[in-house]
XYZ file of N, CA and C in Angstrom:
639
model
N -21.154 -1.216 11.031
C -21.563 -1.038 12.423
C -20.411 -1.418 13.356
N -20.182 -0.629 14.397
C -19.093 -0.894 15.328
C -19.289 -2.224 16.036
N -18.177 -2.964 16.185
C -18.244 -4.233 16.892
C -18.420 -4.027 18.401
N -18.328 -2.767 18.843
C -18.485 -2.459 20.264
C -19.663 -1.503 20.494
N -20.612 -1.531 19.580
C -21.720 -0.574 19.657
C -22.434 -0.616 21.008
N -22.825 -1.799 21.423
C -23.633 -1.903 22.642
C -22.794 -1.998 23.897
N -21.644 -2.635 23.824
C -20.822 -2.748 25.035
C -20.302 -1.388 25.479
N -20.008 -0.508 24.543
C -19.533 0.816 24.939
C -20.664 1.666 25.514
N -21.869 1.511 25.000
C -23.017 2.193 25.598
C -23.249 1.680 27.020
N -23.112 0.364 27.190
C -23.314 -0.207 28.529
C -22.173 0.163 29.467
N -20.966 0.303 28.941
C -19.848 0.752 29.768
C -20.167 2.129 30.367
N -20.657 3.028 29.544
C -20.977 4.372 30.026
C -22.106 4.337 31.054
N -23.120 3.516 30.796
C -24.224 3.404 31.750
C -23.752 2.783 33.059
N -22.892 1.781 32.973
C -22.340 1.139 34.164
C -21.494 2.117 34.965
N -20.668 2.898 34.283
C -19.845 3.895 34.966
C -20.723 4.908 35.701
N -21.822 5.310 35.078
C -22.735 6.263 35.723
C -23.338 5.667 36.986
N -23.672 4.381 36.947
C -24.221 3.730 38.141
C -23.153 3.586 39.211
N -21.925 3.267 38.821
C -20.834 3.231 39.806
C -20.716 4.582 40.507
N -20.746 5.646 39.751
C -20.624 6.981 40.356
C -21.814 7.251 41.287
N -22.975 6.799 40.891
C -24.181 7.057 41.684
C -24.148 6.319 43.024
N -23.743 5.035 43.012
C -23.789 4.257 44.261
C -22.597 4.558 45.159
N -21.432 4.921 44.574
C -20.250 5.226 45.367
C -19.587 3.993 45.958
N -18.455 4.200 46.653
C -17.754 3.062 47.271
C -18.555 2.500 48.440
N -18.363 1.216 48.691
C -19.026 0.568 49.822
C -20.411 0.066 49.539
N -20.896 0.195 48.305
C -22.251 -0.249 47.967
C -22.276 -1.769 47.783
N -23.407 -2.403 48.072
C -23.497 -3.862 47.911
C -23.548 -4.268 46.447
N -23.166 -5.499 46.180
C -23.298 -6.079 44.847
C -23.834 -7.502 45.007
N -24.196 -8.122 43.903
C -24.631 -9.517 43.931
C -23.452 -10.483 43.921
N -22.232 -9.978 43.792
C -21.037 -10.820 43.786
C -20.605 -11.071 45.227
N -20.610 -12.316 45.627
C -20.294 -12.673 47.009
C -18.942 -12.081 47.439
N -18.959 -11.368 48.567
C -17.733 -10.827 49.133
C -17.255 -9.527 48.522
N -17.935 -9.039 47.491
C -17.484 -7.833 46.806
C -18.417 -6.667 47.070
N -17.833 -5.505 47.381
C -18.559 -4.246 47.380
C -18.328 -3.575 46.020
N -18.893 -2.409 45.862
C -18.794 -1.746 44.552
C -17.354 -1.513 44.121
N -16.467 -1.164 45.075
C -15.075 -0.907 44.691
C -14.355 -2.183 44.267
N -14.757 -3.349 44.827
C -14.173 -4.622 44.404
C -14.585 -4.953 42.970
N -15.867 -4.754 42.683
C -16.367 -5.018 41.334
C -15.720 -4.078 40.329
N -15.592 -2.821 40.702
C -14.947 -1.840 39.827
C -13.491 -2.219 39.576
N -12.784 -2.611 40.625
C -11.390 -3.035 40.469
C -11.289 -4.236 39.530
N -12.201 -5.190 39.679
C -12.204 -6.372 38.815
C -12.355 -5.987 37.347
N -13.295 -5.094 37.060
C -13.544 -4.707 35.675
C -12.357 -3.972 35.063
N -11.745 -3.092 35.842
C -10.591 -2.349 35.333
C -9.409 -3.289 35.111
N -9.141 -4.167 36.070
C -8.029 -5.102 35.924
C -8.269 -6.080 34.781
N -9.498 -6.534 34.626
C -9.829 -7.456 33.535
C -9.461 -6.853 32.192
N -9.631 -5.553 32.051
C -9.370 -4.911 30.774
C -7.930 -4.433 30.615
N -7.341 -3.937 31.692
C -6.023 -3.308 31.565
C -4.879 -4.213 32.016
N -5.137 -5.097 32.983
C -4.083 -5.973 33.502
C -4.666 -7.347 33.820
N -5.145 -8.068 32.805
C -5.813 -9.347 33.069
C -4.924 -10.371 33.755
N -3.613 -10.276 33.576
C -2.713 -11.220 34.224
C -2.781 -11.100 35.743
N -3.129 -9.924 36.247
C -3.248 -9.733 37.702
C -4.378 -10.602 38.244
N -5.496 -10.656 37.527
C -6.606 -11.514 37.945
C -6.174 -12.971 37.913
N -5.419 -13.352 36.873
C -4.918 -14.721 36.794
C -4.020 -15.077 37.959
N -3.143 -14.160 38.348
C -2.264 -14.410 39.485
C -3.058 -14.551 40.782
N -4.075 -13.717 40.945
C -4.920 -13.826 42.137
C -5.631 -15.176 42.189
N -6.087 -15.648 41.037
C -6.835 -16.906 41.007
C -5.985 -18.093 41.411
N -4.677 -18.019 41.145
C -3.809 -19.145 41.521
C -3.748 -19.327 43.030
N -4.011 -18.243 43.779
C -4.001 -18.324 45.241
C -5.305 -18.870 45.802
N -6.326 -19.018 44.956
C -7.645 -19.520 45.354
C -8.174 -18.798 46.594
N -8.256 -17.471 46.528
C -8.683 -16.706 47.701
C -10.194 -16.754 47.901
N -10.637 -16.412 49.099
C -12.056 -16.200 49.336
C -12.476 -14.921 48.615
N -13.738 -14.844 48.157
C -14.183 -13.614 47.481
C -13.984 -12.389 48.370
N -13.401 -11.360 47.805
C -13.122 -10.152 48.559
C -11.747 -10.131 49.188
N -11.016 -11.256 49.075
C -9.686 -11.336 49.665
C -8.611 -11.593 48.604
N -8.924 -11.289 47.360
C -7.941 -11.431 46.289
C -6.795 -10.455 46.558
N -5.553 -10.944 46.699
C -4.476 -10.073 47.177
C -4.225 -8.837 46.316
N -4.165 -8.992 45.014
C -3.827 -7.854 44.161
C -5.060 -7.010 43.852
N -6.163 -7.670 43.549
C -7.392 -6.920 43.272
C -7.838 -6.139 44.508
N -7.704 -6.740 45.682
C -8.114 -6.053 46.905
C -7.271 -4.817 47.171
N -6.020 -4.863 46.764
C -5.166 -3.683 46.915
C -5.703 -2.521 46.075
N -6.120 -2.827 44.842
C -6.712 -1.796 43.984
C -8.037 -1.324 44.576
N -8.828 -2.263 45.093
C -10.118 -1.901 45.668
C -9.956 -1.018 46.901
N -8.979 -1.318 47.726
C -8.767 -0.490 48.926
C -8.406 0.937 48.538
N -7.606 1.087 47.491
C -7.252 2.434 47.030
C -8.473 3.173 46.503
N -9.502 2.411 46.097
C -10.720 3.020 45.571
C -11.812 3.135 46.631
N -11.475 2.911 47.889
C -12.484 3.000 48.945
C -12.739 4.435 49.383
N -11.892 5.371 48.953
C -12.097 6.787 49.227
C -12.797 7.423 48.024
N -13.513 8.511 48.219
C -14.197 9.141 47.078
C -13.268 9.487 45.925
N -12.084 10.034 46.239
C -11.163 10.408 45.179
C -10.603 9.211 44.444
N -10.198 8.184 45.186
C -9.662 6.981 44.566
C -10.704 6.258 43.740
N -11.920 6.259 44.237
C -13.022 5.607 43.525
C -13.314 6.334 42.218
N -13.394 7.654 42.265
C -13.667 8.440 41.054
C -12.577 8.217 40.008
N -11.321 8.128 40.469
C -10.215 7.911 39.534
C -10.329 6.538 38.862
N -10.796 5.533 39.616
C -10.918 4.199 39.039
C -12.090 4.125 38.058
N -13.162 4.854 38.335
C -14.250 4.937 37.350
C -13.740 5.585 36.064
N -12.929 6.633 36.210
C -12.335 7.270 35.032
C -11.487 6.272 34.248
N -10.777 5.393 34.963
C -9.941 4.405 34.286
C -10.800 3.389 33.532
N -11.952 3.045 34.090
C -12.865 2.149 33.379
C -13.306 2.764 32.059
N -13.463 4.068 32.033
C -13.894 4.773 30.826
C -12.735 5.120 29.898
N -11.511 4.963 30.370
C -10.347 5.382 29.607
C -10.093 4.525 28.381
N -9.232 5.036 27.514
C -8.879 4.324 26.280
C -7.373 4.161 26.125
N -6.623 4.523 27.159
C -5.167 4.468 27.055
C -4.673 3.035 27.228
N -3.462 2.814 26.765
C -2.825 1.518 26.949
C -3.388 0.433 26.040
N -2.901 -0.795 26.242
C -3.354 -1.948 25.463
C -4.529 -2.596 26.190
N -5.654 -2.664 25.520
C -6.868 -3.207 26.130
C -7.485 -4.225 25.160
N -6.991 -5.475 25.184
C -7.449 -6.472 24.210
C -8.958 -6.685 24.218
N -9.570 -6.744 25.412
C -11.009 -7.008 25.444
C -11.796 -5.868 24.827
N -11.260 -4.661 24.911
C -11.953 -3.530 24.299
C -11.939 -3.658 22.780
N -10.826 -4.154 22.247
C -10.730 -4.360 20.807
C -11.759 -5.397 20.342
N -12.022 -6.406 21.175
C -12.973 -7.457 20.810
C -14.414 -6.988 20.899
N -14.645 -5.878 21.595
C -15.957 -5.253 21.599
C -17.049 -6.049 22.277
N -18.218 -6.102 21.632
C -19.387 -6.726 22.241
C -19.144 -8.194 22.584
N -18.384 -8.886 21.767
C -18.154 -10.310 22.002
C -17.516 -10.566 23.358
N -16.654 -9.667 23.802
C -15.956 -9.850 25.075
C -16.615 -9.104 26.223
N -17.270 -7.989 25.925
C -17.678 -7.089 26.997
C -19.169 -6.918 27.218
N -19.995 -7.196 26.233
C -21.401 -6.851 26.383
C -22.057 -7.574 27.556
N -22.002 -8.904 27.556
C -22.641 -9.650 28.647
C -21.941 -9.369 29.972
N -20.624 -9.232 29.938
C -19.872 -8.909 31.156
C -20.380 -7.612 31.775
N -20.515 -6.581 30.971
C -20.961 -5.292 31.495
C -22.428 -5.330 31.913
N -23.259 -5.973 31.116
C -24.690 -6.028 31.446
C -24.918 -6.752 32.764
N -24.285 -7.907 32.929
C -24.490 -8.673 34.160
C -23.926 -7.937 35.365
N -22.728 -7.385 35.237
C -22.160 -6.678 36.384
C -22.912 -5.377 36.672
N -23.500 -4.774 35.650
C -24.346 -3.607 35.902
C -25.536 -4.019 36.771
N -26.136 -5.168 36.446
C -27.248 -5.652 37.263
C -26.782 -6.083 38.646
N -25.519 -6.509 38.763
C -24.978 -6.818 40.092
C -25.049 -5.605 41.004
N -24.877 -4.423 40.438
C -25.010 -3.179 41.206
C -26.474 -2.786 41.387
N -27.246 -2.890 40.320
C -28.614 -2.386 40.335
C -29.535 -3.219 41.215
N -29.322 -4.526 41.267
C -30.275 -5.409 41.939
C -29.823 -5.858 43.323
N -28.698 -5.336 43.787
C -28.194 -5.742 45.099
C -28.868 -4.945 46.210
N -28.755 -5.469 47.420
C -29.235 -4.742 48.589
C -30.712 -4.937 48.857
N -31.210 -4.188 49.821
C -32.600 -4.339 50.267
C -33.607 -3.656 49.353
N -33.140 -2.763 48.491
C -34.051 -2.034 47.589
C -33.554 -2.149 46.147
N -33.625 -3.354 45.575
C -33.132 -3.518 44.199
C -33.931 -2.679 43.213
N -33.243 -2.248 42.172
C -33.908 -1.448 41.154
C -34.687 -2.355 40.205
N -35.722 -1.820 39.584
C -36.553 -2.647 38.697
C -35.805 -3.043 37.431
N -36.337 -4.056 36.784
C -35.767 -4.545 35.528
C -35.710 -3.422 34.499
N -34.585 -3.323 33.794
C -34.463 -2.331 32.727
C -35.067 -2.879 31.439
N -35.535 -1.974 30.615
C -36.003 -2.350 29.284
C -34.983 -1.828 28.294
N -34.050 -2.682 27.891
C -32.999 -2.274 26.974
C -33.551 -2.166 25.556
N -32.866 -1.405 24.679
C -33.287 -1.348 23.276
C -33.358 -2.744 22.663
N -34.316 -2.943 21.770
C -34.528 -4.266 21.187
C -33.261 -4.818 20.534
N -32.518 -3.979 19.837
C -31.304 -4.455 19.177
C -30.245 -4.866 20.192
N -30.203 -4.187 21.324
C -29.245 -4.549 22.357
C -29.636 -5.870 23.015
N -30.918 -6.060 23.248
C -31.389 -7.332 23.797
C -31.073 -8.470 22.833
N -31.225 -8.213 21.533
C -30.894 -9.225 20.531
C -29.400 -9.561 20.577
N -28.564 -8.545 20.788
C -27.123 -8.770 20.861
C -26.769 -9.621 22.077
N -27.446 -9.387 23.208
C -27.231 -10.231 24.392
C -27.703 -11.653 24.100
N -28.870 -11.776 23.483
C -29.431 -13.097 23.189
C -28.469 -13.938 22.347
N -27.820 -13.327 21.374
C -26.925 -14.068 20.488
C -25.758 -14.701 21.230
N -25.425 -14.178 22.404
C -24.313 -14.732 23.168
C -24.759 -15.790 24.182
N -26.078 -15.981 24.316
C -26.574 -16.877 25.354
C -26.450 -18.353 25.002
N -26.392 -18.684 23.711
C -26.323 -20.099 23.343
C -25.067 -20.752 23.914
N -23.897 -20.124 23.710
C -22.654 -20.683 24.249
C -22.666 -20.672 25.770
N -23.105 -19.567 26.361
C -23.194 -19.491 27.817
C -24.109 -20.583 28.353
N -25.241 -20.770 27.664
C -26.201 -21.766 28.102
C -25.644 -23.175 28.039
N -24.902 -23.494 26.985
C -24.314 -24.837 26.874
C -23.326 -25.088 28.001
N -22.564 -24.075 28.349
C -21.593 -24.236 29.429
C -22.301 -24.401 30.770
N -23.314 -23.557 31.016
C -24.016 -23.607 32.297
C -24.838 -24.878 32.446
N -25.387 -25.378 31.341
C -26.281 -26.532 31.400
C -25.546 -27.860 31.489
N -24.234 -27.834 31.463
C -23.488 -29.098 31.528
C -23.806 -29.870 32.796
N -24.112 -29.159 33.881
C -24.389 -29.860 35.143
C -25.867 -30.216 35.309
N -26.684 -29.854 34.340
C -28.103 -30.174 34.418
C -28.346 -31.642 34.075
N -29.161 -32.358 34.868
C -29.462 -33.759 34.558
C -30.556 -33.900 33.505
N -31.144 -32.781 33.072
C -32.232 -32.813 32.088
C -31.910 -31.859 30.942
N -32.673 -31.958 29.887
C -32.496 -31.054 28.762
C -32.898 -29.635 29.126
N -32.331 -28.678 28.410
C -32.582 -27.264 28.726
C -32.816 -26.491 27.423
N -33.901 -25.723 27.414
C -34.212 -24.825 26.301
C -34.305 -23.413 26.859
N -33.574 -22.487 26.276
C -33.694 -21.079 26.650
C -34.720 -20.428 25.737
N -35.625 -19.661 26.344
C -36.685 -19.015 25.576
C -36.686 -17.531 25.922
N -36.443 -16.693 24.930
C -36.495 -15.258 25.131
C -37.937 -14.787 25.174
N -38.223 -13.852 26.046
C -39.571 -13.288 26.114
C -39.926 -12.564 24.822
N -38.903 -12.271 24.000
C -39.144 -11.636 22.701
C -39.498 -12.653 21.618
N -39.382 -13.959 21.921
C -39.805 -14.970 20.963
C -38.810 -16.066 20.632
N -37.516 -15.741 20.363
C -36.570 -16.790 19.964
C -36.331 -17.818 21.067
N -35.923 -18.994 20.659
C -35.557 -20.046 21.610
C -34.362 -20.802 21.072
N -33.620 -21.434 21.972
C -32.471 -22.238 21.557
C -32.287 -23.389 22.530
N -32.000 -24.563 21.986
C -31.742 -25.746 22.812
C -30.275 -25.739 23.205
N -29.991 -25.719 24.513
C -28.601 -25.706 24.963
C -28.173 -27.054 25.546
N -29.150 -27.925 25.822
C -28.834 -29.298 26.206
C -30.026 -30.174 25.862
N -29.743 -31.268 25.194
C -30.815 -32.175 24.803
C -31.015 -33.239 25.878
N -32.266 -33.682 26.021
C -32.577 -34.717 26.994
C -33.972 -35.244 26.771
N -34.221 -36.455 27.270
C -35.556 -37.039 27.123
C -36.597 -36.181 27.823
N -36.226 -35.632 28.966
C -37.077 -34.694 29.701
C -36.349 -33.353 29.729
N -37.102 -32.289 29.518
C -36.470 -30.973 29.418
C -37.256 -29.919 30.186
N -36.538 -28.829 30.494
C -37.179 -27.631 31.031
C -36.986 -26.507 30.029
N -37.874 -25.531 30.104
C -37.724 -24.288 29.354
C -37.490 -23.178 30.357
N -36.421 -22.426 30.171
C -36.121 -21.279 31.033
C -36.501 -20.038 30.237
N -37.514 -19.321 30.715
C -38.121 -18.242 29.948
C -37.857 -16.904 30.628
N -37.425 -15.919 29.860
C -37.216 -14.596 30.429
C -36.612 -13.642 29.419
N -36.466 -12.404 29.828
C -35.754 -11.411 29.031
C -34.298 -11.857 28.889
N -33.643 -11.591 27.765
C -32.252 -12.018 27.609
C -31.339 -11.591 28.756
N -31.539 -10.403 29.311
C -30.704 -9.964 30.438
C -30.922 -10.869 31.646
N -32.166 -11.208 31.939
C -32.438 -12.070 33.076
C -31.959 -13.492 32.827
N -32.044 -13.956 31.593
C -31.491 -15.270 31.278
C -29.980 -15.282 31.505
N -29.296 -14.206 31.120
C -27.850 -14.118 31.351
C -27.551 -14.139 32.847
N -28.330 -13.403 33.627
C -28.134 -13.406 35.079
C -28.324 -14.805 35.646
N -29.362 -15.490 35.194
C -29.632 -16.840 35.684
C -28.483 -17.784 35.355
N -28.015 -17.731 34.123
C -26.940 -18.630 33.707
C -25.638 -18.346 34.439
N -25.450 -17.107 34.893
C -24.220 -16.731 35.577
C -24.383 -16.739 37.093
N -25.386 -17.488 37.585
C -25.483 -17.752 39.015
C -26.206 -16.720 39.841
N -26.972 -15.844 39.187
C -27.740 -14.832 39.932
C -29.223 -15.187 39.948
N -29.524 -16.463 40.120
C -30.895 -16.933 40.009
C -31.869 -16.267 40.947
N -31.424 -15.905 42.150
C -32.328 -15.308 43.120
C -32.842 -13.951 42.671
N -32.092 -13.241 41.849
C -32.502 -11.913 41.397
C -32.839 -11.878 39.907
N -32.845 -13.039 39.260
C -33.186 -13.101 37.840
C -34.675 -13.381 37.693
N -35.343 -12.589 36.891
C -36.777 -12.739 36.684
C -37.020 -13.696 35.518
N -36.910 -15.000 35.840
C -37.134 -16.035 34.834
C -38.170 -17.019 35.363
N -38.748 -17.763 34.450
C -39.680 -18.831 34.810
C -39.140 -20.136 34.253
N -39.038 -21.144 35.119
C -38.589 -22.465 34.688
C -39.828 -23.330 34.512
N -40.057 -23.768 33.280
C -41.263 -24.524 32.954
C -40.921 -25.977 32.656
N -41.796 -26.874 33.064
C -41.614 -28.296 32.834
C -42.407 -29.072 33.857
N -42.299 -30.397 33.818
C -42.981 -31.193 34.827
C -42.361 -30.915 36.194
N -43.127 -31.075 37.283
C -42.578 -30.765 38.616
C -41.271 -31.487 38.925
N -41.189 -32.773 38.597
C -39.961 -33.512 38.897
C -38.785 -33.029 38.061
N -39.042 -32.701 36.803
C -37.963 -32.225 35.931
C -37.469 -30.874 36.385
N -38.392 -29.993 36.720
C -38.007 -28.667 37.220
C -37.222 -28.791 38.507
N -37.660 -29.667 39.399
C -36.957 -29.839 40.671
C -35.534 -30.341 40.454
N -35.371 -31.306 39.545
C -34.032 -31.831 39.256
C -33.132 -30.745 38.684
N -33.690 -29.947 37.780
C -32.913 -28.889 37.140
C -32.508 -27.813 38.150
N -33.459 -27.297 38.903
C -33.166 -26.200 39.815
C -32.189 -26.634 40.918
N -32.294 -27.882 41.348
C -31.358 -28.393 42.363
C -29.938 -28.423 41.812
N -29.808 -28.854 40.558
C -28.472 -28.937 39.944
C -27.885 -27.558 39.679
N -28.738 -26.579 39.402
C -28.251 -25.243 39.038
C -28.047 -24.361 40.258
N -28.480 -24.790 41.413
C -28.367 -23.963 42.638
C -26.920 -23.767 43.034
């Protein structure tokens, strides 16, 4: 089985949504429109050092000097279409593409939802194939441990499909329950648009949600 089975399917679906919304569309990423998000994804794969150089300047979101230059070129219909084509391209050295689902699946799924759920009329939750949801779930344990470091209480992730995993132990704990895609959104700071339920005692839930805000 291809190590990029699901990430490449999601890449194509994401590209189709980029084409559908066009330049200037809102996203859930603070300060970024659709062309900024598209520029980020292309640079991440083809020129990751450019993102690193931008980060050293500690810019405000949407004001990354090099990424914004690419985004501005994609603010026209023609420039935008060309950048979507580059996202789908296979030319050049693309290390993250070689790593497949491990590097790209959650990245593409979350950023796809950044497009789908932004704005005043967010699109409804998608029902991904069961095997694809399982592939996302397998990556949530590490993500959860990283995200839960700032939690003052224990944290258990519970998939609506049944599996659960402890990402932080504590005398008092919460359970964060949802579809794997929504759990990924929650862990990556999209809590307002993630359809999850945080279960636990009122005080424990309050402590957790305050820390994760």
